[in-house]
XYZ file of C-alpha atoms in Angstrom:
165
model
C -25.127 -41.559 46.687
C -21.490 -40.559 46.176
C -20.539 -37.147 44.698
C -17.143 -36.209 43.449
C -15.822 -32.711 43.099
C -13.103 -31.608 40.730
C -10.872 -28.680 41.347
C -10.606 -26.530 38.251
C -7.642 -24.185 38.314
C -8.389 -20.627 37.236
C -5.658 -18.318 36.090
C -6.148 -14.591 36.477
C -3.590 -12.417 34.771
C -3.066 -8.922 36.089
C -1.564 -6.560 33.540
C -0.357 -3.051 34.342
C -2.415 -0.391 32.532
C 0.706 0.838 30.701
C 0.987 -2.548 28.962
C -2.539 -2.408 27.487
C -2.384 -1.665 23.735
C -3.730 1.747 22.736
C -6.337 0.116 20.520
C -8.021 -1.308 23.615
C -8.300 2.040 25.348
C -9.082 4.169 22.300
C -12.613 4.904 23.557
C -11.338 6.736 26.611
C -12.438 10.393 26.419
C -9.501 12.568 25.361
C -9.705 14.665 28.512
C -9.132 11.617 30.743
C -6.600 9.765 28.597
C -2.933 9.987 29.622
C -0.922 12.683 27.825
C 1.146 10.009 26.045
C -2.032 8.784 24.331
C -3.665 12.196 23.771
C -0.540 13.437 21.959
C 0.267 10.229 20.056
C 0.028 10.016 16.298
C -2.792 7.759 15.099
C -1.726 4.221 14.355
C -2.799 2.954 10.946
C -2.661 -0.801 10.666
C -1.327 -2.038 7.324
C -3.426 -4.587 5.497
C -2.911 -7.983 7.110
C -1.974 -9.839 3.956
C 0.429 -8.550 1.354
C -0.485 -8.483 -2.311
C 1.733 -11.151 -3.880
C 2.748 -10.803 -7.521
C 4.501 -13.609 -9.372
C 7.265 -12.692 -11.789
C 6.115 -12.866 -15.414
C 7.915 -14.924 -18.065
C 9.685 -11.763 -19.260
C 11.194 -11.248 -15.767
C 8.998 -8.263 -14.853
C 6.335 -7.796 -12.186
C 2.955 -6.583 -13.453
C 0.253 -5.117 -11.239
C -3.247 -3.981 -12.089
C -4.480 -0.790 -10.449
C -7.434 1.543 -10.660
C -6.406 5.056 -11.640
C -9.305 7.429 -11.021
C -11.553 4.366 -11.427
C -10.042 3.154 -14.737
C -8.186 -0.170 -14.732
C -4.547 0.259 -15.782
C -1.846 -2.397 -16.186
C 1.539 -1.408 -14.726
C 5.064 -2.747 -14.549
C 6.452 -2.283 -11.038
C 9.502 -0.057 -11.562
C 11.395 0.694 -8.352
C 13.896 2.738 -10.378
C 11.293 5.244 -11.552
C 10.884 8.209 -9.213
C 7.259 8.774 -10.269
C 4.356 6.836 -11.720
C 4.624 7.054 -15.517
C 1.438 6.719 -17.553
C 1.231 5.984 -21.250
C -0.772 8.522 -23.223
C -3.739 6.150 -23.757
C -3.795 5.111 -20.056
C -3.708 8.763 -18.932
C -6.545 9.664 -21.302
C -8.682 6.682 -20.217
C -8.160 7.583 -16.529
C -8.825 11.280 -17.077
C -5.383 12.372 -15.845
C -4.738 15.884 -17.123
C -1.171 16.811 -18.062
C 0.407 20.069 -16.948
C 3.814 21.464 -17.912
C 6.181 19.629 -20.247
C 9.524 18.385 -18.928
C 12.610 16.656 -20.267
C 13.445 13.595 -18.203
C 16.409 11.254 -18.138
C 15.290 7.631 -18.263
C 17.069 4.299 -18.484
C 16.430 4.491 -22.221
C 17.779 8.054 -22.576
C 16.167 11.489 -22.629
C 12.384 11.586 -22.974
C 9.815 14.346 -23.285
C 7.047 14.010 -20.698
C 4.295 16.035 -19.093
C 3.870 16.337 -15.349
C 0.564 15.303 -13.814
C -1.086 14.506 -10.510
C -3.279 11.429 -10.185
C -6.253 12.076 -7.925
C -6.673 8.456 -6.818
C -4.778 5.181 -7.247
C -6.160 1.931 -5.797
C -3.761 -1.025 -5.666
C -2.244 -3.537 -3.237
C -5.156 -3.016 -0.865
C -4.393 0.697 -0.507
C -5.963 3.916 -1.754
C -3.466 6.654 -2.566
C -4.334 10.288 -3.282
C -2.481 13.075 -5.057
C 0.149 10.802 -6.617
C 2.877 12.550 -8.650
C 3.067 11.237 -12.196
C 4.373 11.852 -15.677
C 2.680 11.154 -18.985
C 4.671 9.847 -21.952
C 2.945 10.289 -25.296
C 5.000 7.849 -27.363
C 6.619 4.426 -27.234
C 5.462 3.369 -23.759
C 3.715 0.018 -24.098
C 2.811 -0.314 -20.415
C 2.617 2.262 -17.644
C 5.164 2.220 -14.794
C 4.323 2.011 -11.087
C 7.123 4.167 -9.684
C 8.286 5.402 -6.292
C 5.711 8.212 -5.964
C 3.201 5.385 -5.310
C 5.424 2.534 -4.060
C 6.970 4.667 -1.307
C 3.514 5.175 0.210
C 3.159 1.445 0.919
C 4.327 -0.107 4.189
C 6.683 -2.456 2.339
C 7.847 -3.578 -1.088
C 9.654 -6.912 -0.775
C 11.208 -9.130 -3.430
C 11.336 -12.817 -2.488
C 12.876 -14.731 -5.372
C 10.292 -14.742 -8.162
C 7.641 -13.066 -6.021
C 6.961 -9.455 -5.145
C 5.043 -8.631 -1.974
C 3.330 -5.258 -1.644
C 1.803 -4.188 1.642
């Protein structure tokens, strides 16, 4: 009887310990980990897929978010320094106003009330303590402004699409 043997090549890759990603050695007890790892800031991985929003027929980008558990429709407004809630949206979400302010907007001066939103869930993220303003009149849809958008990893316009991550 005739037997044949095949040589199977095996590749072994040796990698220096310094090249191993921190996520692979995260279970090392802190006392034995190198100082560069013990003193490093935690790495938070952004969500793997961006939230993609198609431009609406009116040219705006609308996003739905949960504000303190209540669903609120927003226009993404990169020119607004804070999230701006309509009076009905603020009431439905239980956002309490504080002191009154006069603000300059694209439409002119407006009377608003400052507020802090406890929790905003959108684009795969949960944000806490978001600065906001409440407008009591003439705001048909709330505005998702920079106080929330700046907490995301990226806000990218690609033609008629908006990617939030």
